C-alpha positions in Angstrom: 52.1 41.9 -11.4 49.9 41.3 -14.5 47.3 38.4 -14.1 46.3 36.7 -17.3 43.1 34.9 -17.9 43.1 32.3 -20.5 40.1 31.9 -22.5 39.3 29.7 -25.5 38.0 32.7 -27.7 40.5 35.1 -29.3 38.8 38.4 -28.2 35.8 39.9 -26.5 34.1 40.4 -30.0 34.5 36.7 -31.1 32.4 35.7 -27.6 29.9 38.6 -28.2 29.3 37.4 -31.7 28.6 33.9 -30.5 26.2 35.2 -28.0 24.4 37.4 -30.4 23.7 34.1 -32.8 22.8 32.0 -29.8 20.3 34.8 -28.6 19.1 36.3 -31.7 15.3 37.3 -31.9 14.8 36.1 -35.4 14.9 32.4 -35.8 18.1 32.0 -38.1 18.9 28.2 -37.6 22.3 28.4 -39.6 23.7 31.2 -37.6 22.9 29.2 -34.3 24.5 26.1 -35.8 27.7 28.0 -36.4 27.5 29.4 -32.9 27.1 25.9 -31.3 29.9 24.7 -33.7 32.1 27.6 -32.6 31.2 26.8 -28.6 32.4 23.2 -29.6 35.6 24.3 -30.7 36.0 26.2 -27.5 35.0 23.3 -25.4 38.0 21.5 -27.1 40.5 24.3 -26.4 39.5 24.1 -22.5 38.8 26.8 -20.0 35.3 27.2 -21.5 32.8 28.4 -19.0 30.0 25.9 -18.1 27.2 28.1 -18.7 28.5 28.8 -22.5 28.6 25.2 -22.9 25.2 24.4 -21.4 23.6 27.2 -23.6 25.2 25.6 -26.6 24.0 22.1 -25.7 20.6 23.4 -25.0 20.6 25.3 -28.3 22.0 22.2 -30.2 18.9 20.2 -28.8 16.6 22.7 -30.0 17.9 22.8 -33.4 17.5 19.0 -33.5 14.2 19.1 -32.2 12.6 18.7 -36.1 10.1 16.4 -37.6 11.8 13.1 -38.7 14.2 13.0 -35.8 13.8 10.2 -33.3 11.5 11.0 -30.4 13.8 9.2 -28.0 17.0 11.0 -29.3 15.4 14.4 -29.0 14.2 13.8 -25.7 17.7 12.4 -24.6 19.2 15.7 -25.9 16.9 17.8 -24.0 17.3 15.8 -20.7 21.2 15.9 -21.1 20.9 19.8 -21.6 18.5 20.3 -18.7 20.5 18.1 -16.4 23.8 19.9 -17.0 21.9 23.2 -16.3 20.4 22.2 -13.1 24.0 20.6 -11.9 25.7 24.0 -12.7 22.9 26.0 -11.4 22.8 23.9 -8.0 26.8 24.3 -7.9 26.7 27.9 -8.6 24.4 29.0 -6.0 24.7 26.1 -3.4 20.8 26.2 -2.7 18.4 23.2 -2.5 16.2 22.8 -5.7 13.2 20.9 -6.7 14.0 17.7 -8.3 14.3 17.7 -12.1 11.4 15.2 -12.4 9.1 17.7 -10.4 9.7 20.7 -12.5 9.3 18.8 -15.7 6.0 17.4 -14.9 4.2 20.4 -16.5 6.6 20.1 -19.6 6.3 16.5 -20.4 2.7 16.0 -19.0 4.0 13.3 -17.0 1.6 11.9 -14.2 2.8 12.2 -10.6 2.8 8.9 -9.0 
């Protein structure tokens, strides 16, 4: 009996093209924006893998981290992306992890209290 796997992308090459644009070495923000938009469409269709969604959310936060944007908005975008990645990571591996606050102290320069 044939087992069908329903995916939000049309074919494998569409998924690989999005991956190429999200992880490219040269910094082409327009291509990354198109890839994030494509993943947003896939999210609306359903059955989009959580890691693909999380990668797009983190990439979107990076793209929005430009001078002129509100610091609080940029921080909120990064926080949402990192929290999403941590939740997925902990569910995937079922392991005990350090809290996100402890991990972000060196990044944000927060003082431990």
